[in-house]
Coordinates of C-alpha atoms in Angstrom, one line a residue:
M1 CA 0.0 18.4 12.7
K2 CA 1.9 16.1 10.2
K3 CA 0.6 14.8 7.0
L4 CA 0.1 11.1 6.2
L5 CA -0.8 10.3 2.5
L6 CA -2.8 6.9 2.5
T7 CA -3.6 5.3 -0.7
G8 CA -5.9 2.2 -1.5
F9 CA -6.6 0.6 -5.0
V10 CA -10.2 0.1 -7.1
P11 CA -11.5 -3.2 -7.8
F12 CA -9.2 -5.0 -10.5
L13 CA -8.9 -8.4 -12.3
D14 CA -11.5 -11.0 -10.9
F15 CA -12.1 -9.0 -7.6
P16 CA -15.3 -6.8 -7.7
V17 CA -14.6 -5.3 -4.3
N18 CA -11.5 -4.1 -3.0
P19 CA -11.3 -3.6 0.9
T20 CA -8.3 -1.1 0.7
E21 CA -10.8 1.5 -1.3
E22 CA -13.3 1.2 1.9
I23 CA -10.2 1.4 4.4
V24 CA -8.7 4.3 3.1
K25 CA -12.2 6.3 2.8
S26 CA -13.4 5.6 6.2
L27 CA -10.1 6.7 7.9
D28 CA -9.8 9.8 5.5
G29 CA -9.4 12.9 7.8
A30 CA -8.8 10.8 11.0
T31 CA -5.8 11.9 13.1
I32 CA -3.9 8.8 14.2
G33 CA -1.1 9.7 17.0
D34 CA 0.7 12.9 15.4
Y35 CA -0.7 12.5 11.8
Q36 CA -3.9 13.5 9.8
I37 CA -4.5 11.0 7.4
I38 CA -5.2 11.9 3.9
S39 CA -6.6 9.3 1.8
K40 CA -6.5 8.9 -2.2
V41 CA -7.6 5.8 -4.1
L42 CA -5.4 4.9 -7.1
P43 CA -6.3 3.2 -10.5
V44 CA -5.2 -0.1 -11.2
D45 CA -3.5 1.1 -14.2
F46 CA 0.6 0.7 -14.7
Q47 CA 1.1 4.0 -16.0
Q48 CA -1.6 6.2 -14.1
S49 CA -1.2 4.7 -10.7
E50 CA 2.2 5.9 -10.5
Q51 CA 1.6 9.0 -12.0
E52 CA -1.3 9.6 -9.6
I53 CA 0.4 8.7 -6.2
L54 CA 3.6 11.1 -7.2
Q55 CA 1.2 14.0 -8.5
H56 CA -0.7 13.5 -4.7
Y57 CA 2.9 13.4 -3.1
N58 CA 3.8 16.9 -4.6
D59 CA 0.5 18.1 -3.7
I60 CA 0.3 17.1 -0.3
Q61 CA 3.8 17.2 1.0
P62 CA 3.4 14.3 3.3
D63 CA 5.5 13.5 6.3
A64 CA 4.8 9.7 5.7
V65 CA 3.2 7.8 2.9
V66 CA 1.4 4.4 3.4
S67 CA -0.1 2.2 0.5
L68 CA -2.5 -0.4 0.5
G69 CA -2.9 -3.3 -1.6
L70 CA -5.3 -6.4 -1.3
A71 CA -3.6 -10.0 -1.3
A72 CA -6.5 -12.2 -1.5
G73 CA -5.4 -15.6 -0.4
R74 CA -3.0 -14.2 2.7
T75 CA -4.3 -14.7 6.3
H76 CA -2.3 -12.0 7.8
I77 CA -1.8 -8.1 7.4
T78 CA 1.5 -8.0 5.8
P79 CA 3.8 -5.1 5.9
E80 CA 6.3 -5.2 2.9
R81 CA 9.7 -5.3 3.3
I82 CA 11.0 -4.5 0.0
A83 CA 9.8 -3.0 -3.4
I84 CA 11.9 -4.5 -6.7
N85 CA 12.5 -2.1 -9.8
C86 CA 10.1 -4.5 -11.9
K87 CA 6.6 -4.5 -13.2
D88 CA 5.2 -7.6 -14.4
G89 CA 1.9 -9.8 -14.0
A90 CA -1.9 -9.9 -15.1
P91 CA -2.8 -7.3 -17.2
D92 CA -4.2 -3.8 -15.3
N93 CA -7.8 -2.4 -15.7
N94 CA -6.9 -1.1 -19.1
G95 CA -5.4 -4.4 -20.3
V96 CA -2.2 -3.2 -20.3
T97 CA 0.3 -5.8 -19.6
C98 CA 4.1 -5.5 -18.8
Q99 CA 6.8 -8.3 -18.6
D100 CA 10.3 -7.9 -17.1
E101 CA 10.0 -4.1 -17.4
P102 CA 12.1 -1.8 -15.1
I103 CA 9.6 0.8 -13.2
N104 CA 12.5 2.9 -13.5
P105 CA 15.5 2.3 -16.0
D106 CA 17.8 4.2 -14.3
G107 CA 16.8 3.3 -10.6
P108 CA 18.4 0.7 -8.3
D109 CA 17.0 -2.7 -8.3
G110 CA 15.2 -2.2 -4.8
Y111 CA 14.0 -0.1 -2.0
F112 CA 13.4 -1.4 1.6
S113 CA 10.5 0.0 3.4
T114 CA 11.3 2.8 5.7
L115 CA 8.1 2.1 7.7
P116 CA 8.6 0.5 11.4
I117 CA 7.4 -2.7 9.8
R118 CA 8.6 -4.9 12.8
A119 CA 6.7 -2.8 15.4
M120 CA 3.9 -2.9 12.9
V121 CA 3.9 -6.7 13.3
N122 CA 4.3 -6.4 17.0
H123 CA 1.6 -3.9 17.7
L124 CA -0.8 -5.8 15.6
T125 CA -0.2 -9.2 17.2
E126 CA -0.3 -7.8 20.7
N127 CA -3.7 -6.5 19.9
G128 CA -5.0 -10.0 19.0
Y129 CA -5.0 -9.4 14.8
P130 CA -2.6 -11.8 13.0
A131 CA 0.2 -9.8 10.9
K132 CA 3.8 -10.9 9.6
I133 CA 6.5 -9.2 7.6
S134 CA 6.3 -9.9 3.7
D135 CA 9.5 -10.4 2.0
T136 CA 8.0 -9.7 -1.4
A137 CA 5.4 -7.2 -3.0
G138 CA 5.2 -8.7 -6.1
T139 CA 5.8 -7.2 -9.6
Y140 CA 1.9 -5.8 -10.1
L141 CA 0.6 -2.6 -9.2
C142 CA 1.4 -2.9 -5.3
N143 CA 4.9 -2.9 -5.9
N144 CA 5.2 -0.6 -8.7
V145 CA 3.4 2.3 -6.6
M146 CA 5.7 1.4 -3.5
Y147 CA 8.9 1.5 -5.6
A148 CA 8.0 4.9 -7.5
T149 CA 7.1 6.5 -3.9
L150 CA 10.3 5.3 -2.4
H151 CA 12.4 6.4 -5.4
K152 CA 11.0 9.9 -5.5
I153 CA 11.7 10.4 -1.8
A154 CA 15.3 9.2 -2.4
E155 CA 15.6 11.3 -5.4
E156 CA 14.8 14.3 -2.9
K157 CA 17.0 13.0 -0.2
K158 CA 14.5 12.6 2.3
Q159 CA 14.9 9.2 3.1
G160 CA 15.6 10.0 6.7
Q161 CA 12.4 12.7 6.8
I162 CA 9.6 10.4 5.4
K163 CA 8.8 7.1 6.5
A164 CA 7.0 5.1 3.6
G165 CA 6.2 1.9 2.5
F166 CA 3.2 -1.0 1.4
I167 CA 1.2 -3.0 3.4
H168 CA -0.8 -5.8 1.8
I169 CA -4.6 -7.1 3.5
P170 CA -6.5 -10.2 3.4
A171 CA -9.8 -10.1 1.4
S172 CA -12.8 -8.9 3.4
H173 CA -16.0 -11.1 4.0
S174 CA -17.7 -9.2 1.2
L175 CA -15.0 -10.3 -1.2
A176 CA -14.7 -13.9 0.0
I177 CA -18.2 -14.3 -0.5
K178 CA -17.9 -13.6 -4.1
L179 CA -14.4 -15.4 -4.5
K180 CA -16.0 -18.6 -2.9
N181 CA -12.8 -20.0 -1.5
S182 CA -10.8 -17.2 0.0
P183 CA -9.6 -16.6 3.7
S184 CA -11.2 -13.3 4.7
W185 CA -11.3 -10.6 7.7
S186 CA -14.4 -8.3 8.4
Q187 CA -14.2 -4.7 7.2
R188 CA -14.3 -3.5 10.4
D189 CA -11.2 -5.6 11.3
L190 CA -9.3 -4.4 8.3
T191 CA -9.8 -1.1 9.1
E192 CA -9.1 -1.3 12.5
A193 CA -5.8 -3.3 12.0
I194 CA -4.6 -0.5 9.6
R195 CA -5.4 1.9 12.1
L196 CA -3.3 0.2 14.7
A197 CA -0.7 -0.1 12.1
L198 CA -0.5 3.9 11.6
Q199 CA -0.1 4.2 15.4
T200 CA 3.3 2.7 15.3
L201 CA 4.5 5.9 13.4

């Protein structure tokens, strides 16, 4: 059985709930297609999140890596097309702020996802779940984790062997209640949408 490393994040900034954490916990140990899911929850910390996902990668030696992130305000499930070599934005959970900093000073400007993102979007919409490709993962922790993972795979020259990328999800209902003004999905639908997306691997 192949192994798929699935990651989410803890709550951060003004978001007291992070639905990605609940998704990865509920799918941990599941079998989806040819893959057994091994889930990990990452801290919202520029340094630690990168270190932890690379450590999980080394320990698990997965055949695929899919990371999830919250994009409150979005209405669709959005697989990301590209990660860029930049970290910037709001402070992380430890108050660290990055501005225009490279993730890897010696790395390329960006990496394209190697997940079947078009197939994911098509499969989701065929099953009644709004989905579209996103052309920006931002410059915060989500982009950081996606870039670091793809750079690691590129360094090992395993681009054709290990599929990896990132999927952003909308807020859950429980989070939207706290935000007061945000589109949202049920946690059940969010989890089922990710399950469907992973089927395309």
